[in-house]
Coordinates of C-alpha atoms in Angstrom, one line a residue:
X1 CA 21.4 -40.4 17.1
X2 CA 21.2 -36.7 17.6
X3 CA 23.9 -34.8 19.6
X4 CA 21.4 -34.8 22.5
X5 CA 21.1 -38.6 22.3
X6 CA 17.7 -38.9 20.6
X7 CA 17.1 -41.7 18.2
X8 CA 15.8 -40.4 14.9
X9 CA 15.6 -43.7 13.0
X10 CA 17.5 -46.5 11.4
X11 CA 19.4 -46.4 8.2
X12 CA 18.9 -49.7 6.4
X13 CA 20.8 -51.1 3.4
X14 CA 19.1 -54.0 1.6
X15 CA 20.4 -56.2 -1.2
X16 CA 19.0 -59.2 -3.0
X17 CA 21.9 -61.5 -2.0
X18 CA 23.7 -61.9 1.4
X19 CA 27.0 -60.1 1.6
X20 CA 29.4 -58.7 4.2
X21 CA 30.0 -55.0 4.2
X22 CA 33.6 -53.8 3.7
X23 CA 35.1 -51.3 6.2
X24 CA 35.0 -48.7 3.5
X25 CA 31.2 -49.3 3.0
X26 CA 30.6 -49.1 6.7
X27 CA 32.4 -45.8 6.9
X28 CA 30.4 -44.5 4.0
X29 CA 27.2 -45.4 5.6
X30 CA 28.2 -43.7 8.9
X31 CA 29.1 -40.6 6.9
X32 CA 25.7 -40.7 5.1
X33 CA 23.9 -41.1 8.4
X34 CA 25.6 -38.1 9.9
X35 CA 24.6 -36.0 6.9
X36 CA 21.0 -37.2 7.2
X37 CA 21.0 -36.3 10.9
X38 CA 22.5 -32.9 10.1
X39 CA 19.7 -32.2 7.5
X40 CA 17.0 -33.3 9.9
X41 CA 18.4 -31.2 12.7
X42 CA 18.6 -28.2 10.4
X43 CA 15.0 -28.7 9.2
X44 CA 13.9 -29.0 12.9
X45 CA 15.7 -25.8 13.9
X46 CA 14.4 -23.9 11.0
X47 CA 10.8 -24.9 11.7
X48 CA 11.3 -23.9 15.4
X49 CA 12.7 -20.5 14.4
X50 CA 9.8 -20.0 12.0
X51 CA 7.3 -20.7 14.7
X52 CA 9.0 -18.3 17.1
X53 CA 9.1 -15.6 14.4
X54 CA 5.4 -16.1 13.6
X55 CA 4.4 -15.7 17.2
X56 CA 6.6 -12.6 17.7
X57 CA 5.3 -11.0 14.5
X58 CA 1.7 -11.7 15.6
X59 CA 2.4 -10.2 19.0
X60 CA 3.9 -7.1 17.4
X61 CA 1.0 -6.7 15.1
X62 CA -1.5 -7.1 18.0
X63 CA 0.4 -4.4 19.9
X64 CA 0.4 -2.0 17.0
X65 CA -3.3 -2.5 16.5
X66 CA -4.0 -1.9 20.2
X67 CA -1.8 1.2 20.4
X68 CA -3.3 2.6 17.2
X69 CA -6.8 2.3 18.6
X70 CA -5.6 4.0 21.8
X71 CA -3.9 6.8 19.9
X72 CA -6.8 7.6 17.6
X73 CA -9.2 8.8 20.2
X74 CA -7.0 11.6 21.7
X75 CA -5.9 12.6 18.3
X76 CA -9.5 13.1 17.2
X77 CA -10.2 15.1 20.3
X78 CA -7.1 17.3 19.7
X79 CA -8.1 17.9 16.1
X80 CA -11.6 19.0 17.2
X81 CA -10.1 21.4 19.7
X82 CA -7.6 22.9 17.2
X83 CA -10.4 23.4 14.6
X84 CA -12.5 25.2 17.3
X85 CA -9.7 27.5 18.2
X86 CA -8.9 28.3 14.6
X87 CA -12.6 28.9 14.0
X88 CA -12.8 31.5 16.7
X89 CA -14.8 29.5 19.2
X90 CA -12.6 30.8 22.0
X91 CA -12.1 34.3 20.7
X92 CA -9.8 36.0 18.2
X93 CA -6.2 34.9 17.9
X94 CA -3.2 36.7 16.4
X95 CA -1.9 35.9 12.9
X96 CA 1.3 34.4 14.4
X97 CA -0.7 32.2 16.8
X98 CA -3.0 31.2 13.9
X99 CA 0.0 30.1 11.8
X100 CA 1.4 28.0 14.6
X101 CA -1.9 26.4 15.2
X102 CA -2.4 25.6 11.5
X103 CA 1.0 23.8 11.6
X104 CA -0.1 21.9 14.7
X105 CA -3.4 21.0 12.9
X106 CA -1.4 19.7 9.9
X107 CA 0.9 17.7 12.1
X108 CA -2.2 16.3 13.9
X109 CA -3.7 15.3 10.5
X110 CA -0.5 13.6 9.4
X111 CA -0.3 11.6 12.7
X112 CA -3.9 10.6 12.5
X113 CA -3.3 9.5 8.9
X114 CA -0.4 7.3 10.1
X115 CA -2.6 5.8 12.9
X116 CA -5.4 5.0 10.5
X117 CA -2.9 3.5 8.0
X118 CA -1.6 1.3 10.8
X119 CA -5.1 0.2 11.6
X120 CA -5.8 -0.6 7.9
X121 CA -2.6 -2.6 7.6
X122 CA -3.4 -4.5 10.8
X123 CA -7.0 -5.2 9.6
X124 CA -5.7 -6.7 6.3
X125 CA -3.3 -8.9 8.2
X126 CA -5.9 -10.1 10.7
X127 CA -8.8 -10.5 8.4
X128 CA -7.3 -13.1 6.0
X129 CA -9.6 -13.4 3.0
X130 CA -11.5 -10.4 4.2
X131 CA -14.7 -9.8 2.2
X132 CA -15.0 -6.8 -0.1
X133 CA -18.1 -4.7 -0.7
X134 CA -17.9 -5.1 -4.5
X135 CA -19.7 -2.8 -6.9
X136 CA -19.1 -1.3 -10.3
X137 CA -16.2 1.0 -9.9
X138 CA -17.0 4.6 -10.9
X139 CA -13.5 6.0 -11.9
X140 CA -14.8 9.6 -12.2
X141 CA -16.0 9.5 -8.5
X142 CA -12.7 7.9 -7.4
X143 CA -10.4 10.3 -9.2
X144 CA -12.3 13.5 -8.3
X145 CA -12.7 12.6 -4.6
X146 CA -8.9 11.8 -4.4
X147 CA -8.0 15.1 -6.0
X148 CA -10.3 17.1 -3.7
X149 CA -9.0 15.4 -0.6
X150 CA -5.4 15.8 -1.6
X151 CA -5.8 19.5 -2.4
X152 CA -6.7 20.3 1.2
X153 CA -3.1 20.3 2.3
X154 CA -1.6 21.4 -1.1
X155 CA 0.6 24.5 -0.7
X156 CA 2.7 24.6 -3.9
X157 CA 1.2 25.4 -7.3
X158 CA 0.5 22.1 -9.0
X159 CA -1.6 21.0 -11.9
X160 CA -3.5 17.7 -11.5
X161 CA -5.1 16.1 -14.5
X162 CA -7.1 12.9 -14.9
X163 CA -8.1 11.0 -18.0
X164 CA -10.8 8.4 -18.4
X165 CA -11.6 6.8 -21.8
X166 CA -15.1 6.8 -23.1
X167 CA -15.3 3.0 -23.0
X168 CA -13.8 0.8 -20.3
X169 CA -14.3 -2.8 -19.2
X170 CA -16.8 -3.0 -16.4
X171 CA -14.7 -3.7 -13.3
X172 CA -16.0 -4.6 -9.9
X173 CA -14.3 -3.8 -6.6
X174 CA -14.7 -2.2 -3.2
X175 CA -14.9 1.5 -4.2
X176 CA -13.8 2.8 -0.8
X177 CA -10.7 0.5 -0.8
X178 CA -9.7 1.4 -4.4
X179 CA -10.3 5.1 -3.4
X180 CA -7.8 4.6 -0.7
X181 CA -5.2 3.2 -3.1
X182 CA -5.6 6.1 -5.6
X183 CA -5.5 8.6 -2.6
X184 CA -2.3 7.2 -1.3
X185 CA -0.6 7.1 -4.7
X186 CA -1.8 10.7 -5.4
X187 CA -0.6 12.0 -2.0
X188 CA 2.8 10.3 -2.7
X189 CA 3.0 12.0 -6.1
X190 CA 2.1 15.4 -4.8
X191 CA 4.7 15.2 -2.0
X192 CA 7.6 14.7 -4.5
X193 CA 6.4 16.9 -7.3
X194 CA 8.3 20.1 -8.2
X195 CA 6.8 23.6 -7.9
X196 CA 4.5 24.4 -10.9
X197 CA 4.7 20.7 -11.8
X198 CA 2.0 18.3 -12.9
X199 CA 0.6 15.1 -11.6
X200 CA -1.6 13.0 -13.9
X201 CA -4.1 10.2 -13.1
X202 CA -5.3 7.8 -15.9
X203 CA -7.2 4.6 -16.2
X204 CA -6.8 2.6 -19.3
X205 CA -8.4 -0.6 -20.7
X206 CA -6.5 -3.9 -20.8
X207 CA -9.2 -5.5 -22.7
X208 CA -10.3 -8.9 -21.3
X209 CA -7.6 -8.5 -18.6
X210 CA -9.3 -5.5 -16.9
X211 CA -8.0 -2.0 -16.4
X212 CA -4.7 -0.3 -15.5
X213 CA -4.6 2.8 -13.3
X214 CA -1.5 5.1 -13.4
X215 CA -0.4 8.0 -11.3
X216 CA 2.5 10.0 -12.7
X217 CA 4.6 12.6 -11.0
X218 CA 7.6 14.8 -12.1
X219 CA 9.6 14.2 -8.9
X220 CA 13.2 13.0 -8.5
X221 CA 12.5 9.4 -9.7
X222 CA 13.5 6.2 -8.0
X223 CA 16.7 4.2 -8.2
X224 CA 16.3 0.7 -9.8
X225 CA 17.6 -1.0 -6.7
X226 CA 14.8 0.6 -4.6
X227 CA 11.9 -0.3 -6.8
X228 CA 11.4 -3.9 -5.6
X229 CA 11.4 -2.9 -1.9
X230 CA 8.9 0.0 -2.1
X231 CA 5.8 -2.0 -1.5
X232 CA 7.1 -3.7 1.7
X233 CA 6.2 -2.3 5.1
X234 CA 8.3 0.6 6.5
X235 CA 10.3 1.0 3.2
X236 CA 10.8 4.4 1.6
X237 CA 12.7 5.5 -1.4
X238 CA 15.2 8.4 -1.2
X239 CA 13.5 11.7 -1.7
X240 CA 10.1 10.3 -0.6
X241 CA 10.4 10.8 3.1
X242 CA 8.0 12.4 5.6
X243 CA 5.8 9.3 5.9
X244 CA 6.0 5.9 7.5
X245 CA 6.5 3.8 4.4
X246 CA 3.2 2.0 5.1
X247 CA 1.1 3.7 2.5
X248 CA 2.5 1.8 -0.5
X249 CA 2.4 -1.4 1.5
X250 CA -1.3 -0.9 2.2
X251 CA -1.9 -0.2 -1.5
X252 CA -0.3 -3.6 -2.3
X253 CA -2.5 -5.3 0.3
X254 CA -5.7 -3.8 -1.1
X255 CA -4.8 -4.4 -4.8
X256 CA -3.8 -8.0 -4.1
X257 CA -7.1 -8.5 -2.2
X258 CA -8.8 -7.6 -5.5
X259 CA -6.6 -10.1 -7.4
X260 CA -4.7 -7.3 -9.1
X261 CA -1.0 -6.3 -9.3
X262 CA 0.9 -3.1 -8.4
X263 CA 4.2 -1.7 -9.5
X264 CA 6.2 1.4 -10.4
X265 CA 8.2 2.6 -13.5
X266 CA 10.7 5.3 -12.9
X267 CA 13.8 7.0 -14.3
X268 CA 16.1 9.1 -12.0
X269 CA 15.5 12.7 -12.7
X270 CA 12.4 12.2 -14.8
X271 CA 9.7 11.3 -12.3
X272 CA 7.8 8.1 -11.6
X273 CA 4.6 6.3 -12.6
X274 CA 2.9 4.2 -10.0
X275 CA 0.4 1.8 -11.4
X276 CA -2.0 -1.0 -10.5
X277 CA -4.2 -3.4 -12.4
X278 CA -7.6 -4.8 -11.6
X279 CA -9.1 -7.8 -13.4
X280 CA -12.6 -8.2 -14.8
X281 CA -14.1 -10.1 -11.9
X282 CA -16.3 -13.1 -12.4
X283 CA -18.4 -11.5 -9.6
X284 CA -20.0 -9.3 -12.3
X285 CA -22.4 -12.1 -13.2
X286 CA -24.0 -11.6 -9.8
X287 CA -24.9 -8.0 -10.6
X288 CA -27.6 -6.5 -12.9
X289 CA -25.4 -4.6 -15.3
X290 CA -26.5 -3.7 -18.8
X291 CA -23.6 -1.7 -20.3
X292 CA -20.1 -0.4 -19.5
X293 CA -19.7 2.9 -17.8
X294 CA -19.5 5.9 -20.2
X295 CA -17.6 8.7 -18.6
X296 CA -16.1 12.0 -19.8
X297 CA -12.8 11.6 -21.5
X298 CA -10.7 14.2 -19.6
X299 CA -10.9 16.9 -17.0
X300 CA -8.2 19.2 -15.6
X301 CA -7.9 20.6 -12.1
X302 CA -5.5 23.5 -11.6
X303 CA -4.7 23.6 -7.9
X304 CA -2.9 26.5 -6.2
X305 CA -2.4 27.9 -2.7
X306 CA -4.5 30.9 -1.9
X307 CA -5.2 33.0 1.2
X308 CA -7.6 30.2 2.2
X309 CA -5.5 27.0 2.0
X310 CA -8.5 24.8 2.5
X311 CA -10.3 26.1 -0.6
X312 CA -10.0 24.3 -3.8
X313 CA -9.9 26.3 -7.0
X314 CA -11.1 24.2 -10.0
X315 CA -10.9 25.2 -13.6
X316 CA -12.4 22.5 -15.8
X317 CA -12.2 22.0 -19.5
X318 CA -12.4 19.1 -21.9
X319 CA -9.3 18.1 -23.7
X320 CA -8.9 17.8 -27.4

């Protein structure tokens, strides 16, 4: 019987020959029955708590998704208005006013990025087993697009390099989703890099296991106890503030949807290398592919702030 008086079952003791239980054996059976009841009650309460937690989590996720949708529309309208003012659509403005409006525009962009990340995270949670638009991944397109997009808000002098071997396994994936992963990792690296520092992107072959993509920065590094928590929602390492902590969590969701893995290697004071792997998908048999991608081995982008912060200066040369 439970403390509430509910009968859970009967404890039976069976032997081959008739016998009379001793008082000690009766006490032992009573003790055993109380332990069984305690275990069953504990399991019942745990299952009840899990159900409540699941419902509450789903309600919170639905709320975040709804609020994110509602926030995105006015943010886009505000961004359009700011761009129009900065572009002179409402007449000339003073240099001081322009500087303030540029700061507002950047804040608007950061907030819009946060809202879109929330929407992406919610989408991956809701669409369990969501389908991916798989195609052969073009690493040159992915890297260059990420570099150009990240350079828009780049203010400090920073060199960004990328390296792609001449021969790589043919890997399939959703290029827009993988582009988002590289973009988030690159933005993360740029935020923590030192003035006149360097950020490098590289994709390397893992043979039959696929490819490994790495993004290295020369920032402050990450303490060992913080590494395991980085790819969970709303978690940030010290020295990597200014964002929600969702970007790396979203990266993990996307990479795992591609059956890959993601991680970080870091030493305090020496920078960090964020990496993810992608397997050679069996889906490649569904595509008409004759040979691996052959891409340039290396390119270098020297990015620096100028009088026009939205202009990207690119100096390209092949490495040795």
